[in-house]
Amino acid sequence: MKPINDGHVAESGLAVVEVAADDETAFAVQKLLATRWAIAPADRTTHEPGEPGVRLRCFLDMRQQPTP
């Protein structure tokens, strides 16, 4: 997974959320976040060899309302 850069969190209200879980749980967390904030959702998870579960990273913009 690429590193988080300054642009991802350059302003107040921007956040990066990385979830470590199984696929189903990771996407459920992303869906829950999307009900509250505008997000740039991930369409797939990644698995790091030697690490448990998978990772999913999404980008939140808490300054905007979620898209229906």
CSV table of C-alpha atoms in Angstrom, one decimal:
chain,number,residue,atom,x,y,z
A,1,MET,CA,0.0,0.0,0.0
A,2,LYS,CA,1.3,3.4,-0.9
A,3,PRO,CA,2.2,5.8,2.0
A,4,ILE,CA,-0.2,8.4,3.1
A,5,ASN,CA,1.0,11.8,1.9
A,6,ASP,CA,0.5,15.4,3.2
A,7,GLY,CA,-2.1,16.1,0.6
A,8,HIS,CA,-4.4,13.5,2.0
A,9,VAL,CA,-4.6,15.3,5.4
A,10,ALA,CA,-3.7,18.9,4.3
A,11,GLU,CA,-6.8,20.5,5.7
A,12,SER,CA,-8.9,20.2,8.8
A,13,GLY,CA,-11.7,17.7,8.1
A,14,LEU,CA,-9.7,15.4,5.8
A,15,ALA,CA,-8.8,12.0,7.1
A,16,VAL,CA,-7.4,8.7,6.0
A,17,VAL,CA,-8.9,5.5,7.5
A,18,GLU,CA,-7.2,2.2,7.2
A,19,VAL,CA,-9.0,-0.9,8.3
A,20,ALA,CA,-7.4,-4.2,9.1
A,21,ALA,CA,-10.0,-7.0,9.1
A,22,ASP,CA,-11.4,-9.7,6.8
A,23,ASP,CA,-12.8,-8.6,3.4
A,24,GLU,CA,-16.5,-8.6,4.5
A,25,THR,CA,-15.8,-6.6,7.7
A,26,ALA,CA,-13.5,-4.1,6.0
A,27,PHE,CA,-16.1,-3.2,3.4
A,28,ALA,CA,-18.8,-3.1,6.1
A,29,VAL,CA,-16.8,-0.5,8.0
A,30,GLN,CA,-16.3,1.5,4.8
A,31,LYS,CA,-20.0,1.4,4.1
A,32,LEU,CA,-20.8,2.6,7.6
A,33,LEU,CA,-18.3,5.5,7.2
A,34,ALA,CA,-20.0,6.5,3.9
A,35,THR,CA,-23.4,6.9,5.7
A,36,ARG,CA,-21.9,9.7,7.7
A,37,TRP,CA,-19.2,11.4,5.6
A,38,ALA,CA,-18.2,11.9,2.0
A,39,ILE,CA,-15.6,9.4,1.2
A,40,ALA,CA,-13.4,8.2,-1.7
A,41,PRO,CA,-14.1,4.5,-1.3
A,42,ALA,CA,-11.8,1.6,-2.0
A,43,ASP,CA,-12.9,-1.0,-4.5
A,44,ARG,CA,-10.5,-3.7,-3.2
A,45,THR,CA,-8.5,-4.8,-0.2
A,46,THR,CA,-4.8,-5.6,-0.1
A,47,HIS,CA,-3.0,-8.3,1.8
A,48,GLU,CA,0.5,-7.9,3.1
A,49,PRO,CA,2.4,-11.2,3.3
A,50,GLY,CA,3.0,-12.1,6.9
A,51,GLU,CA,0.3,-9.8,8.2
A,52,PRO,CA,-3.1,-11.0,9.4
A,53,GLY,CA,-6.3,-10.2,7.4
A,54,VAL,CA,-6.5,-7.6,4.7
A,55,ARG,CA,-6.2,-3.8,4.6
A,56,LEU,CA,-8.6,-1.3,3.2
A,57,ARG,CA,-7.9,2.4,3.0
A,58,CYS,CA,-10.5,5.1,2.3
A,59,PHE,CA,-10.3,8.8,2.3
A,60,LEU,CA,-12.8,10.9,4.3
A,61,ASP,CA,-13.9,14.5,3.8
A,62,MET,CA,-15.8,15.3,6.9
A,63,ARG,CA,-16.4,18.9,5.6
A,64,GLN,CA,-18.9,17.5,3.0
A,65,GLN,CA,-22.2,15.6,3.3
A,66,PRO,CA,-22.2,12.0,2.1
A,67,THR,CA,-23.4,11.3,-1.4
A,68,PRO,CA,-26.7,9.4,-1.4
